[in-house]
Amino acid sequence: MVPRHRRRLPAFWIITPARFPAGIRVVIILLGLGWAAFTADAVLGSFSGALAGTGFRDALSVGCALLVLARATLVGAERAVWASLGLGLALGCLGDIAGSFDQSSAPAGGAGTADVLRLTTYPALYVGLVLLMRERTRHFRLSALLDGAISAGALASVVAAVAFQTASRDARGDPLLLGVLLARPLGDLTLLAVIAAGFAILGWRADRRWWALSAGLALLSVADTVRLFVEPDGPPWDVTWIDALWPAAGLLIAVTSWRPSRRLTREIFTGLPALVPTVASTLTAVAVLCVGAGPGIPLLAVVLATITLIGAAGRFAVSFHEISLLAESRHQAMTDDLTGLANRRALMAALEQAESRDSAGLLLVDLDRFKEINDSLGHHVGDELLVQVARRLRAAVRSNDLVARLGGDEFAVLLSTDDIRSGKPVPAEETGQAALATSALAATRIVAEMAAPFALDDVTLHVHGSVGIGVLPEHTTDPMLLLQRADVAMYTAKASASRVGVYEAEEDPHSRERLELLEELRGSMLDGGIVCHYQPKVDIATGRVAGVEALARWRHPTRGLLAPDQFLSLAEHAGLMRELTAAVLGGALEQSCRWRELGTPLPIAVNLSPTNLLDVDLPEQIRHVLLAHDLPPDYLELEITETVMMTNPARCQDVVTRLHEYGIRTAIDDYGTGYSSLAYLQDLPVDVLKIDRMFVSRMMTDHRAEAIIRSTVDLAHSLGMTVVAEGVEDAETLEGLRRYGCDLSQGYFHTPPLPASELDAWMISADPLTGRSGAPAMVRPRPRG
């Protein structure tokens, strides 16, 4: 359901009585019908003049005034507003009634009681309007007050120019009567000026009650002004169409008073529309002065026009001051106090504007070791470092690129779409790739600028920065998501040797594609979508297959077969590694059971993640799985990396020791690439050492790699371990490994990872060592010791 305050009101809302209390609704309808009958009789003679009298007109006006006063009495909200407006209408009605019976109110006879009552109407109306404006805004500015005074001055000059001579003639030298004759049109025009000032304060989009009330009061002023210049054909008490305007204005004000009020807290209206009253008043005053150059214009009109122009000049001066303060305030709101760069608010505003651009590049820069510097050397050194970083960032990019500090040691650079080297516009069909190339070049320059040492106080420091790149529309079509994309890339950059990272959806834990892929992975683990391919480990001395390594593959319904590097990090970040390892382990052990039943028993190696190795329940869980498949524990080998063991050495040692006690073999995978340490080789009961492919592939061309492999084989054998060489690609490497005494070989020279059925065929038809036909013999694992 649409909220009540958000519903659009119908265009005829002001005459719809359904929103009023029942009694008030009846009174409004009766007054509306009475006004319609009076107007029809006054203009068309529909009732043969029976209703077209000042008495009936005055009765309608009194009814409207009483309706407004009833609103002030019965409703607490805005009570002072409507009491003042109702009092003004009531005084006007009393003046009209007195004028109907007091012939002394005629101009020829001087000023009378009716004129005094009519003139007291205006102060009450002014007060009501000002109180209502106070209800609608927090405060008045000097410029808004000047708008009302200038408008009043301009209108007063018009009144003096147009009506002064006529009023002087009718007053016949009576100064009191002259004042009365001029005061009423001047009061009407001042009322219009106050209304104009109200729109300058509240804005031209003020609520409809303000518009309706302004229309009613303006109609009162128009009726008085028209009566001033249109002489009746008959005696003064005869009514014309002009007399229908006063009750119409009263009825409009009365209906508006009973409409529900909405308290607004709108700030004072600013901008070009706020200057409309001042500009209009200035033009009016200039027109009066231009006409005043000729004969016949009273001196009073010229004086009033001159005062208006002086006030307008002051108003423009006030406007200039307000604009200067606004500009300074905006600059402060968009600027970082420490560095003088743009701040996060300015960057977000620029990103909103980037929606209209074909492309945009955003660089997010984060300093390394900043917290350490701040804590060790003091905040004043940290602040100086940030200032110097800001200077270098400005120097690394173009003048039309936006450099911002987001907070702490985090900076951002929003690049324009021009080429960074030539400044030439990029063709529309190349905007995406060009923005990416521009961003990469800018990031490289930033990293280079940051590489130089920083001279801070009495110390010189080397502080590097990591730069993440997000590009519109390559990485997102929503500019407001660009900051998040660059933030993801920045964390990738911290792990990169170049210190520059480009956004990749696979690395984004918040991307829609990644979330969808995660849900698909969850489903695949339940419905058998995770399968195993097997790569054999060949005994170098005998040519027999000594075992296989189970490698996970995801059979994706639309993307095909996915390798581990396409989904393992996703599972790790999502906390699914236990479930994924259980799926791989279950599939591998089931296949081991089949091979055992076929008379070709093959031990299987399965990789463990950091999450698995830190699980103290892992040994017990694996023991139960082996028992469920009726497999001896030495049919399973668990591979762990050096990096995993360094995560929590004490817990890892406990888990590996318990696995060893259960008879389950363990292997160090990718040996030599992590934090290689003889300590864990001494303390951990490890059975197998796997030399990383990085050393194996370079063994025949790099004597250092050859020395590392030879010494590693000797060390492992001395500790009673089996040595496996990964990544064997050719016969020459295999022969070198045989010379060094390596035990097992694994790599594409033998075969890539294969499904179980294809591996069965391979073992039947191929000789791993020669590539010729001939079945290699099966062997059991090498005994410990």
Coordinates of N, CA and C in Angstrom, one line a residue, residues 35 64 89 215-221 223 244-254:
W35 N -22.6 31.1 -2.6 CA -21.7 32.0 -3.5 C -22.1 31.8 -4.9
C64 N -17.7 32.8 6.0 CA -16.3 32.3 5.7 C -15.4 32.7 6.9
L89 N -10.1 38.5 8.2 CA -11.3 38.4 7.4 C -12.5 39.0 8.1
A215 N -3.6 31.9 -3.1 CA -4.5 32.3 -4.1 C -5.7 33.0 -3.5
G216 N -6.2 32.6 -2.3 CA -7.3 33.3 -1.7 C -7.0 34.7 -1.3
L217 N -5.8 34.9 -0.7 CA -5.4 36.2 -0.3 C -5.1 37.1 -1.5
A218 N -4.5 36.5 -2.6 CA -4.3 37.3 -3.8 C -5.6 37.7 -4.4
L219 N -6.6 36.9 -4.3 CA -7.9 37.2 -4.9 C -8.5 38.4 -4.1
L220 N -8.3 38.5 -2.8 CA -8.7 39.6 -2.0 C -8.1 40.9 -2.5
S221 N -6.8 40.8 -2.7 CA -6.0 42.0 -3.2 C -6.5 42.4 -4.6
A223 N -9.4 41.9 -5.9 CA -10.8 42.5 -5.9 C -10.7 44.0 -5.4
A244 N -18.5 39.5 -6.3 CA -18.4 38.0 -6.1 C -17.0 37.6 -5.8
L245 N -16.0 38.4 -6.0 CA -14.6 38.0 -5.7 C -14.3 37.9 -4.2
W246 N -14.9 38.9 -3.4 CA -14.6 38.8 -2.0 C -15.1 37.6 -1.3
P247 N -16.4 37.2 -1.4 CA -16.8 35.9 -0.8 C -16.0 34.7 -1.4
A248 N -15.7 34.8 -2.7 CA -14.9 33.7 -3.3 C -13.6 33.5 -2.6
A249 N -12.9 34.6 -2.4 CA -11.6 34.6 -1.7 C -11.8 34.1 -0.3
G250 N -12.8 34.5 0.4 CA -13.1 34.1 1.8 C -13.4 32.6 1.8
L251 N -14.2 32.1 0.9 CA -14.5 30.7 0.9 C -13.2 29.8 0.6
L252 N -12.4 30.3 -0.3 CA -11.1 29.5 -0.6 C -10.2 29.5 0.6
I253 N -10.1 30.6 1.4 CA -9.3 30.6 2.6 C -9.9 29.7 3.7
A254 N -11.3 29.7 3.8 CA -12.0 28.9 4.8 C -11.8 27.4 4.5

